[in-house]
Every structure is written in structure tokens, then in C-alpha cells.
PDB file of C-alpha atoms in Angstrom:
ATOM      1  CA  UNK A   1      49.212  24.611  -1.653  1.00 92.00           C
ATOM      2  CA  UNK A   2      48.829  20.932  -2.304  1.00 95.00           C
ATOM      3  CA  UNK A   3      51.204  18.456  -2.101  1.00 97.00           C
ATOM      4  CA  UNK A   4      52.005  14.861  -2.940  1.00 98.00           C
ATOM      5  CA  UNK A   5      54.118  12.276  -1.425  1.00 98.00           C
ATOM      6  CA  UNK A   6      53.976   8.371  -1.556  1.00 97.00           C
ATOM      7  CA  UNK A   7      53.612   6.992   1.836  1.00 96.00           C
ATOM      8  CA  UNK A   8      52.693   3.918   3.531  1.00 95.00           C
ATOM      9  CA  UNK A   9      52.540   2.296   0.534  1.00 92.00           C
ATOM     10  CA  UNK A  10      50.157   4.670  -1.530  1.00 95.00           C
ATOM     11  CA  UNK A  11      50.174   8.194  -2.843  1.00 97.00           C
ATOM     12  CA  UNK A  12      48.608  11.253  -0.908  1.00 98.00           C
ATOM     13  CA  UNK A  13      47.804  14.129  -1.200  1.00 98.00           C
ATOM     14  CA  UNK A  14      46.748  17.143   0.594  1.00 98.00           C
ATOM     15  CA  UNK A  15      45.513  20.561   0.184  1.00 98.00           C
ATOM     16  CA  UNK A  16      45.427  23.609   2.086  1.00 97.00           C
ATOM     17  CA  UNK A  17      43.353  26.558   0.309  1.00 97.00           C
ATOM     18  CA  UNK A  18      44.353  29.459   1.488  1.00 91.00           C
ATOM     19  CA  UNK A  19      48.089  28.730   3.131  1.00 87.00           C
ATOM     20  CA  UNK A  20      50.942  30.930   3.369  1.00 80.00           C
ATOM     21  CA  UNK A  21      52.955  28.601   3.709  1.00 87.00           C
ATOM     22  CA  UNK A  22      53.708  24.517   4.109  1.00 92.00           C
ATOM     23  CA  UNK A  23      54.111  23.833   8.022  1.00 94.00           C
ATOM     24  CA  UNK A  24      50.562  22.315   8.807  1.00 95.00           C
ATOM     25  CA  UNK A  25      50.966  20.385   5.877  1.00 97.00           C
ATOM     26  CA  UNK A  26      55.338  19.232   6.640  1.00 97.00           C
ATOM     27  CA  UNK A  27      53.056  18.019   9.707  1.00 96.00           C
ATOM     28  CA  UNK A  28      50.187  16.284   8.060  1.00 98.00           C
ATOM     29  CA  UNK A  29      52.761  14.146   6.250  1.00 98.00           C
ATOM     30  CA  UNK A  30      55.573  14.332  10.039  1.00 98.00           C
ATOM     31  CA  UNK A  31      52.054  12.781  11.180  1.00 98.00           C
ATOM     32  CA  UNK A  32      51.966   9.395   8.043  1.00 98.00           C
ATOM     33  CA  UNK A  33      54.775   8.973   8.349  1.00 98.00           C
ATOM     34  CA  UNK A  34      55.223   8.517  12.274  1.00 98.00           C
ATOM     35  CA  UNK A  35      52.080   6.127  11.567  1.00 98.00           C
ATOM     36  CA  UNK A  36      53.558   3.548   9.031  1.00 97.00           C
ATOM     37  CA  UNK A  37      56.323   4.118  11.624  1.00 97.00           C
ATOM     38  CA  UNK A  38      54.767   2.393  14.455  1.00 98.00           C
ATOM     39  CA  UNK A  39      51.809   0.187  12.677  1.00 98.00           C
ATOM     40  CA  UNK A  40      53.163  -1.153   8.624  1.00 97.00           C
ATOM     41  CA  UNK A  41      53.587  -4.922   9.644  1.00 95.00           C
ATOM     42  CA  UNK A  42      56.253  -4.473   6.081  1.00 94.00           C
ATOM     43  CA  UNK A  43      58.247  -2.747   8.450  1.00 95.00           C
ATOM     44  CA  UNK A  44      61.039  -5.169  10.680  1.00 96.00           C
ATOM     45  CA  UNK A  45      61.053  -2.410  13.387  1.00 97.00           C
ATOM     46  CA  UNK A  46      57.367  -1.214  13.614  1.00 98.00           C
ATOM     47  CA  UNK A  47      55.914  -1.554  17.363  1.00 98.00           C
ATOM     48  CA  UNK A  48      53.248  -3.928  15.204  1.00 98.00           C
ATOM     49  CA  UNK A  49      55.642  -5.702  14.281  1.00 97.00           C
ATOM     50  CA  UNK A  50      57.497  -6.009  17.647  1.00 97.00           C
ATOM     51  CA  UNK A  51      54.667  -7.550  19.491  1.00 98.00           C
ATOM     52  CA  UNK A  52      53.293  -9.318  16.327  1.00 97.00           C
ATOM     53  CA  UNK A  53      56.873 -11.739  17.281  1.00 97.00           C
ATOM     54  CA  UNK A  54      56.281 -10.590  21.130  1.00 96.00           C
ATOM     55  CA  UNK A  55      58.843  -8.193  21.827  1.00 96.00           C
ATOM     56  CA  UNK A  56      56.604  -6.234  22.107  1.00 95.00           C
ATOM     57  CA  UNK A  57      53.890  -7.304  26.276  1.00 94.00           C
ATOM     58  CA  UNK A  58      50.394  -5.265  25.880  1.00 95.00           C
ATOM     59  CA  UNK A  59      52.360  -2.938  29.403  1.00 95.00           C
ATOM     60  CA  UNK A  60      55.068  -2.475  26.955  1.00 95.00           C
ATOM     61  CA  UNK A  61      52.181  -0.754  24.255  1.00 97.00           C
ATOM     62  CA  UNK A  62      51.737   2.946  22.825  1.00 98.00           C
ATOM     63  CA  UNK A  63      49.102   5.005  23.985  1.00 98.00           C
ATOM     64  CA  UNK A  64      48.520   6.025  19.436  1.00 98.00           C
ATOM     65  CA  UNK A  65      48.479   1.452  20.050  1.00 98.00           C
ATOM     66  CA  UNK A  66      46.113   1.005  23.286  1.00 98.00           C
ATOM     67  CA  UNK A  67      43.114   3.367  20.493  1.00 98.00           C
ATOM     68  CA  UNK A  68      43.614   1.700  17.895  1.00 98.00           C
ATOM     69  CA  UNK A  69      43.203  -1.429  19.199  1.00 98.00           C
ATOM     70  CA  UNK A  70      40.345  -0.955  21.060  1.00 98.00           C
ATOM     71  CA  UNK A  71      39.004   1.050  18.064  1.00 98.00           C
ATOM     72  CA  UNK A  72      40.295  -2.531  16.289  1.00 97.00           C
ATOM     73  CA  UNK A  73      37.808  -4.186  19.323  1.00 98.00           C
ATOM     74  CA  UNK A  74      34.859  -2.180  18.714  1.00 98.00           C
ATOM     75  CA  UNK A  75      34.697  -2.636  15.417  1.00 98.00           C
ATOM     76  CA  UNK A  76      34.440  -6.266  15.973  1.00 98.00           C
ATOM     77  CA  UNK A  77      31.684  -5.622  18.007  1.00 98.00           C
ATOM     78  CA  UNK A  78      29.127  -3.754  15.672  1.00 98.00           C
ATOM     79  CA  UNK A  79      30.096  -6.015  12.347  1.00 97.00           C
ATOM     80  CA  UNK A  80      29.123  -9.014  14.310  1.00 97.00           C
ATOM     81  CA  UNK A  81      33.192 -10.740  14.188  1.00 97.00           C
ATOM     82  CA  UNK A  82      33.110  -9.569   9.410  1.00 97.00           C
ATOM     83  CA  UNK A  83      36.036  -7.459  11.149  1.00 96.00           C
ATOM     84  CA  UNK A  84      38.964  -9.263  12.905  1.00 96.00           C
ATOM     85  CA  UNK A  85      42.583  -7.141  13.192  1.00 95.00           C
ATOM     86  CA  UNK A  86      43.649 -11.351  13.947  1.00 95.00           C
ATOM     87  CA  UNK A  87      45.064 -13.037  10.613  1.00 91.00           C
ATOM     88  CA  UNK A  88      44.344 -16.403  10.728  1.00 89.00           C
ATOM     89  CA  UNK A  89      47.868 -16.923  11.599  1.00 92.00           C
ATOM     90  CA  UNK A  90      47.741 -15.475  14.949  1.00 93.00           C
ATOM     91  CA  UNK A  91      49.182 -12.673  13.676  1.00 96.00           C
ATOM     92  CA  UNK A  92      47.676  -8.486  14.048  1.00 97.00           C
ATOM     93  CA  UNK A  93      46.974  -6.687  12.069  1.00 96.00           C
ATOM     94  CA  UNK A  94      44.622  -3.206  11.772  1.00 94.00           C
ATOM     95  CA  UNK A  95      45.215  -1.624   8.518  1.00 92.00           C
ATOM     96  CA  UNK A  96      41.437  -2.219   8.088  1.00 92.00           C
ATOM     97  CA  UNK A  97      41.983   0.339  11.019  1.00 94.00           C
ATOM     98  CA  UNK A  98      44.552   2.130  11.018  1.00 97.00           C
ATOM     99  CA  UNK A  99      44.665   4.519   7.591  1.00 97.00           C
ATOM    100  CA  UNK A 100      41.094   6.201   8.638  1.00 98.00           C
ATOM    101  CA  UNK A 101      42.275   6.601  12.156  1.00 98.00           C
ATOM    102  CA  UNK A 102      45.725   8.417   9.731  1.00 98.00           C
ATOM    103  CA  UNK A 103      43.782  10.706   7.904  1.00 98.00           C
ATOM    104  CA  UNK A 104      41.790  11.885  10.610  1.00 98.00           C
ATOM    105  CA  UNK A 105      44.438  12.942  12.058  1.00 98.00           C
ATOM    106  CA  UNK A 106      46.066  15.024   9.511  1.00 98.00           C
ATOM    107  CA  UNK A 107      42.497  16.775   9.088  1.00 98.00           C
ATOM    108  CA  UNK A 108      42.709  17.191  13.005  1.00 98.00           C
ATOM    109  CA  UNK A 109      46.476  18.178  12.931  1.00 97.00           C
ATOM    110  CA  UNK A 110      46.064  21.122   9.799  1.00 97.00           C
ATOM    111  CA  UNK A 111      41.866  22.299  11.559  1.00 97.00           C
ATOM    112  CA  UNK A 112      43.741  22.722  14.226  1.00 96.00           C
ATOM    113  CA  UNK A 113      46.490  25.928  13.071  1.00 95.00           C
ATOM    114  CA  UNK A 114      43.661  27.442  11.826  1.00 95.00           C
ATOM    115  CA  UNK A 115      42.462  25.928   8.510  1.00 96.00           C
ATOM    116  CA  UNK A 116      39.017  25.759   7.079  1.00 96.00           C
ATOM    117  CA  UNK A 117      39.244  24.592   3.999  1.00 98.00           C
ATOM    118  CA  UNK A 118      41.877  21.420   3.304  1.00 98.00           C
ATOM    119  CA  UNK A 119      40.838  18.400   1.844  1.00 97.00           C
ATOM    120  CA  UNK A 120      42.904  15.511   3.211  1.00 98.00           C
ATOM    121  CA  UNK A 121      43.418  12.251   0.603  1.00 98.00           C
ATOM    122  CA  UNK A 122      45.337   9.133   1.065  1.00 97.00           C
ATOM    123  CA  UNK A 123      44.578   6.476  -1.851  1.00 93.00           C
ATOM    124  CA  UNK A 124      41.626   7.491  -2.842  1.00 93.00           C
ATOM    125  CA  UNK A 125      40.094   7.818   1.340  1.00 97.00           C
ATOM    126  CA  UNK A 126      39.487  11.296   1.910  1.00 98.00           C
ATOM    127  CA  UNK A 127      37.888  14.216   4.845  1.00 98.00           C
ATOM    128  CA  UNK A 128      37.730  17.554   3.227  1.00 97.00           C
ATOM    129  CA  UNK A 129      36.614  20.098   5.194  1.00 98.00           C
ATOM    130  CA  UNK A 130      35.425  24.041   3.564  1.00 97.00           C
ATOM    131  CA  UNK A 131      35.816  24.834  -0.572  1.00 97.00           C
ATOM    132  CA  UNK A 132      37.911  24.600  -2.468  1.00 97.00           C
ATOM    133  CA  UNK A 133      40.799  26.696  -4.327  1.00 95.00           C
ATOM    134  CA  UNK A 134      37.387  28.485  -6.466  1.00 96.00           C
ATOM    135  CA  UNK A 135      35.181  28.475  -3.704  1.00 97.00           C
ATOM    136  CA  UNK A 136      33.062  25.695  -4.577  1.00 97.00           C
ATOM    137  CA  UNK A 137      32.103  22.079  -2.444  1.00 97.00           C
ATOM    138  CA  UNK A 138      34.834  19.317  -2.862  1.00 98.00           C
ATOM    139  CA  UNK A 139      33.758  16.455  -5.466  1.00 97.00           C
ATOM    140  CA  UNK A 140      35.083  13.113  -4.772  1.00 96.00           C
ATOM    141  CA  UNK A 141      35.451  10.742  -7.621  1.00 96.00           C
ATOM    142  CA  UNK A 142      34.833   7.522  -7.311  1.00 96.00           C
ATOM    143  CA  UNK A 143      37.377   4.917  -9.639  1.00 93.00           C
ATOM    144  CA  UNK A 144      35.588   2.460 -11.720  1.00 94.00           C
ATOM    145  CA  UNK A 145      36.488  -1.533 -10.686  1.00 92.00           C
ATOM    146  CA  UNK A 146      37.511  -2.277 -13.816  1.00 93.00           C
ATOM    147  CA  UNK A 147      38.914   0.813 -15.626  1.00 93.00           C
ATOM    148  CA  UNK A 148      41.079   2.796 -12.807  1.00 87.00           C
ATOM    149  CA  UNK A 149      40.658   5.810 -15.552  1.00 91.00           C
ATOM    150  CA  UNK A 150      37.087   6.034 -15.330  1.00 95.00           C
ATOM    151  CA  UNK A 151      34.975   8.125 -12.451  1.00 96.00           C
ATOM    152  CA  UNK A 152      31.846   6.105 -12.347  1.00 96.00           C
ATOM    153  CA  UNK A 153      29.821   8.408  -9.483  1.00 96.00           C
ATOM    154  CA  UNK A 154      30.705  11.799  -8.138  1.00 97.00           C
ATOM    155  CA  UNK A 155      30.182  12.704  -5.021  1.00 98.00           C
ATOM    156  CA  UNK A 156      29.844  15.788  -2.155  1.00 97.00           C
ATOM    157  CA  UNK A 157      30.816  14.722   1.357  1.00 96.00           C
ATOM    158  CA  UNK A 158      30.216  18.186   2.035  1.00 95.00           C
ATOM    159  CA  UNK A 159      32.857  17.500   5.669  1.00 96.00           C
ATOM    160  CA  UNK A 160      32.045  14.058   5.544  1.00 98.00           C
ATOM    161  CA  UNK A 161      33.897  11.021   5.648  1.00 98.00           C
ATOM    162  CA  UNK A 162      34.631   9.045   2.701  1.00 98.00           C
ATOM    163  CA  UNK A 163      36.603   5.600   2.400  1.00 98.00           C
ATOM    164  CA  UNK A 164      36.549   2.257  -0.861  1.00 96.00           C
ATOM    165  CA  UNK A 165      37.511  -1.074   0.398  1.00 94.00           C
ATOM    166  CA  UNK A 166      37.954  -3.635  -2.892  1.00 85.00           C
ATOM    167  CA  UNK A 167      39.910  -6.681  -4.730  1.00 67.00           C
ATOM    168  CA  UNK A 168      40.280  -4.134  -7.655  1.00 54.00           C
ATOM    169  CA  UNK A 169      43.845  -2.385  -6.657  1.00 53.00           C
ATOM    170  CA  UNK A 170      46.018  -5.038  -4.041  1.00 52.00           C
ATOM    171  CA  UNK A 171      43.912  -7.816  -5.017  1.00 49.00           C
ATOM    172  CA  UNK A 172      42.312 -10.106  -2.060  1.00 56.00           C
ATOM    173  CA  UNK A 173      43.277  -8.740   0.894  1.00 65.00           C
ATOM    174  CA  UNK A 174      40.114  -8.893   2.822  1.00 83.00           C
ATOM    175  CA  UNK A 175      38.441 -11.408   4.245  1.00 84.00           C
ATOM    176  CA  UNK A 176      35.489 -12.558   6.278  1.00 89.00           C
ATOM    177  CA  UNK A 177      36.955 -14.298   9.264  1.00 90.00           C
ATOM    178  CA  UNK A 178      33.619 -16.003   9.638  1.00 85.00           C
ATOM    179  CA  UNK A 179      34.068 -18.071   6.451  1.00 83.00           C
ATOM    180  CA  UNK A 180      38.044 -17.716   5.257  1.00 84.00           C
ATOM    181  CA  UNK A 181      37.662 -19.989   2.281  1.00 77.00           C
ATOM    182  CA  UNK A 182      35.257 -17.103   0.810  1.00 83.00           C
ATOM    183  CA  UNK A 183      36.722 -15.582  -2.413  1.00 81.00           C
ATOM    184  CA  UNK A 184      34.737 -12.321  -1.372  1.00 84.00           C
ATOM    185  CA  UNK A 185      34.110 -12.842  -5.437  1.00 87.00           C
ATOM    186  CA  UNK A 186      30.849 -10.816  -5.477  1.00 92.00           C
ATOM    187  CA  UNK A 187      31.257  -7.509  -4.644  1.00 94.00           C
ATOM    188  CA  UNK A 188      34.316  -5.742  -6.212  1.00 95.00           C
ATOM    189  CA  UNK A 189      33.749  -2.370  -4.038  1.00 95.00           C
ATOM    190  CA  UNK A 190      31.688  -0.924  -1.672  1.00 97.00           C
ATOM    191  CA  UNK A 191      32.889   3.337  -0.785  1.00 98.00           C
ATOM    192  CA  UNK A 192      30.747   4.170   2.507  1.00 98.00           C
ATOM    193  CA  UNK A 193      30.323   8.003   3.457  1.00 98.00           C
ATOM    194  CA  UNK A 194      30.194   8.640   6.976  1.00 98.00           C
ATOM    195  CA  UNK A 195      30.627  11.476   9.455  1.00 98.00           C
ATOM    196  CA  UNK A 196      34.461  11.291   9.721  1.00 98.00           C
ATOM    197  CA  UNK A 197      36.696   8.785   7.720  1.00 98.00           C
ATOM    198  CA  UNK A 198      37.281   6.363  10.882  1.00 98.00           C
ATOM    199  CA  UNK A 199      33.836   5.457  10.947  1.00 98.00           C
ATOM    200  CA  UNK A 200      33.654   5.252   6.274  1.00 98.00           C
ATOM    201  CA  UNK A 201      37.836   3.331   6.454  1.00 97.00           C
ATOM    202  CA  UNK A 202      36.241   0.870   9.109  1.00 96.00           C
ATOM    203  CA  UNK A 203      32.388   0.133   7.689  1.00 98.00           C
ATOM    204  CA  UNK A 204      33.608   0.048   4.426  1.00 97.00           C
ATOM    205  CA  UNK A 205      36.225  -2.578   5.567  1.00 95.00           C
ATOM    206  CA  UNK A 206      34.147  -5.375   7.105  1.00 96.00           C
ATOM    207  CA  UNK A 207      31.116  -4.387   4.943  1.00 97.00           C
ATOM    208  CA  UNK A 208      33.089  -5.899   1.983  1.00 95.00           C
ATOM    209  CA  UNK A 209      33.522  -8.598   4.279  1.00 95.00           C
ATOM    210  CA  UNK A 210      30.305  -9.115   4.335  1.00 96.00           C
ATOM    211  CA  UNK A 211      29.672  -9.960   0.411  1.00 94.00           C
ATOM    212  CA  UNK A 212      26.432  -9.133  -0.652  1.00 95.00           C
ATOM    213  CA  UNK A 213      25.279  -8.285   2.570  1.00 96.00           C
ATOM    214  CA  UNK A 214      27.625  -5.863   2.422  1.00 97.00           C
ATOM    215  CA  UNK A 215      25.358  -2.946   1.925  1.00 98.00           C
ATOM    216  CA  UNK A 216      22.349  -4.564   3.475  1.00 98.00           C
ATOM    217  CA  UNK A 217      24.343  -4.075   6.884  1.00 98.00           C
ATOM    218  CA  UNK A 218      25.012   0.220   5.556  1.00 98.00           C
ATOM    219  CA  UNK A 219      21.830   0.701   5.369  1.00 98.00           C
ATOM    220  CA  UNK A 220      20.355  -0.383   8.226  1.00 98.00           C
ATOM    221  CA  UNK A 221      24.135   0.986  10.473  1.00 97.00           C
ATOM    222  CA  UNK A 222      22.677   4.839  11.413  1.00 97.00           C
ATOM    223  CA  UNK A 223      24.523   7.525  10.003  1.00 97.00           C
ATOM    224  CA  UNK A 224      26.057   5.866   6.826  1.00 98.00           C
ATOM    225  CA  UNK A 225      25.633   5.547   3.310  1.00 98.00           C
ATOM    226  CA  UNK A 226      27.132   3.761   0.930  1.00 98.00           C
ATOM    227  CA  UNK A 227      27.789   2.413  -3.077  1.00 98.00           C
ATOM    228  CA  UNK A 228      28.540  -0.489  -3.877  1.00 98.00           C
ATOM    229  CA  UNK A 229      29.615  -1.863  -6.946  1.00 97.00           C
ATOM    230  CA  UNK A 230      29.178  -6.375  -8.134  1.00 96.00           C
ATOM    231  CA  UNK A 231      31.197  -7.899 -10.183  1.00 94.00           C
ATOM    232  CA  UNK A 232      28.722  -7.295 -13.604  1.00 95.00           C
ATOM    233  CA  UNK A 233      29.144  -3.677 -12.743  1.00 95.00           C
ATOM    234  CA  UNK A 234      25.515  -3.238 -10.949  1.00 96.00           C
ATOM    235  CA  UNK A 235      25.671  -0.658  -8.391  1.00 97.00           C
ATOM    236  CA  UNK A 236      23.448  -1.275  -5.494  1.00 98.00           C
ATOM    237  CA  UNK A 237      22.916   2.541  -3.606  1.00 97.00           C
ATOM    238  CA  UNK A 238      21.960   3.279  -0.202  1.00 98.00           C
ATOM    239  CA  UNK A 239      18.329   5.022   0.172  1.00 98.00           C
ATOM    240  CA  UNK A 240      20.768   8.303   1.002  1.00 98.00           C
ATOM    241  CA  UNK A 241      23.009   7.910  -1.202  1.00 98.00           C
ATOM    242  CA  UNK A 242      22.084  10.037  -3.834  1.00 96.00           C
ATOM    243  CA  UNK A 243      21.732  12.741  -1.531  1.00 97.00           C
ATOM    244  CA  UNK A 244      26.141  13.261  -1.749  1.00 97.00           C
ATOM    245  CA  UNK A 245      26.261  12.745  -5.678  1.00 96.00           C
ATOM    246  CA  UNK A 246      26.328  14.845  -7.498  1.00 93.00           C
ATOM    247  CA  UNK A 247      26.615  12.632 -11.108  1.00 78.00           C
TER     248      UNK A 247
END
């Protein structure tokens, strides 16, 4: 069973091999809807909007908001400040954590139903488990940052999470907190593979904010592998990335 819906401003695809009904898929999509309602910075009725407008004080924060804020602070520390959810305006934007967190939670909901073979893809960030309907390992194509119809690398995540940050789809939406005027033009995409999609997502965001140094940060951090593409189309891989690549 496979279904794609447009949610959280992006296509979200869920496939569960051998599912007898749509209950698990519906529960997973409902979890994404709840995340959007709570964390969207584009909705005036979201919890994050209430926090940024001063209508919610820390004592009012939900358990989910506290969890995401704690993850954001952990990532800020682990990245040397290159991940920072506080915008120059002072507003809080945890988007760099929320997508991976939402995907991982949806995957856990599906796994809790007893499903072992499934795939959750939200805007190109992916958590998979087991095998596809043909019994083969799931494969993920990394799109070219210069041609969205072209695949430049194919990997088998084998239960690991994969996430890509870049400027080629949404324009400049990631910033270097240490140099806000830095256009981050040297690197156009950074794909990270990690133990789960949350780890991949938060460090893909932080690594991209580092520019050319990002791939070296990924190389040095245990449990992460990366694939960076610069503006000239040159790719730089971490030492273990090839273990996941099929082409």
C-alpha cells in the first residue's frame, strides 16, 4: 500500500508492504498533520506562532515543543553553533529539526503496528525499514541540484535515515549563524546518512550552514556519512559513504 499527500508544504509518501488496510498509513499521515498544526511558522494558529507572538510562555509549552527545543539546543551545541533555531529577528524556527523528527515518529507509529517493511519519504528525507514489495532492499536516489529530473547517486539506506539540505529547491533558507551575510553559495547540496532520519536531518542542516567545511564535519562525527555537491558540480564523499552507494 502506497500513498502520497501534500502536507507541511511538501509531498509525503508512505509505503507499507503487505498492509491489509489503510489504518497505519492514516495514523502516520495524521501524525504529520498534527506536527504541521503545532510547528508551522506559516500558520497563525500554531503553537510556535503563539510562542513567537508572546502568547505562550515556557510554562505553556507542550511536551512535543519541549522535546524539539531540547533537540535543537543539543544540535546547536554539537555543531558549534552552526545550527541555531533563533532567527535574526529573535523568532524561533525549529524547522531544521521538525521534519526529521516527524518522519521518525511516523516510522515508529508504523513499526508499532507490526509492519517491518515500509518507507516514509517527506520532501526527500527518508526513513525506511526492511525490503520493498519485490523483496529487494529499498533504494534512494539523490537528485542532481542542477536538474531535478536527474539522479546523481543511488544508495541503499538499509534501515538508516537519509536527509538532504540545499539551496536548489527552496532557495536560501539555511544561514550561517556565525556569518549571517554569508550566501552559502559554494555548496549546493549536502546529503547525510545516519542511524535514523532525525540524526541525518539535523546534521545535514548544520553541515550545510558550514559551507565547504560541512563535509569535513560529517566525516569527523561518528555515525554519519555524507555526500556534498559544490556549485561546479563536484562531489565530495565521506570515507564510508561508498558502503551505501550502489551507483
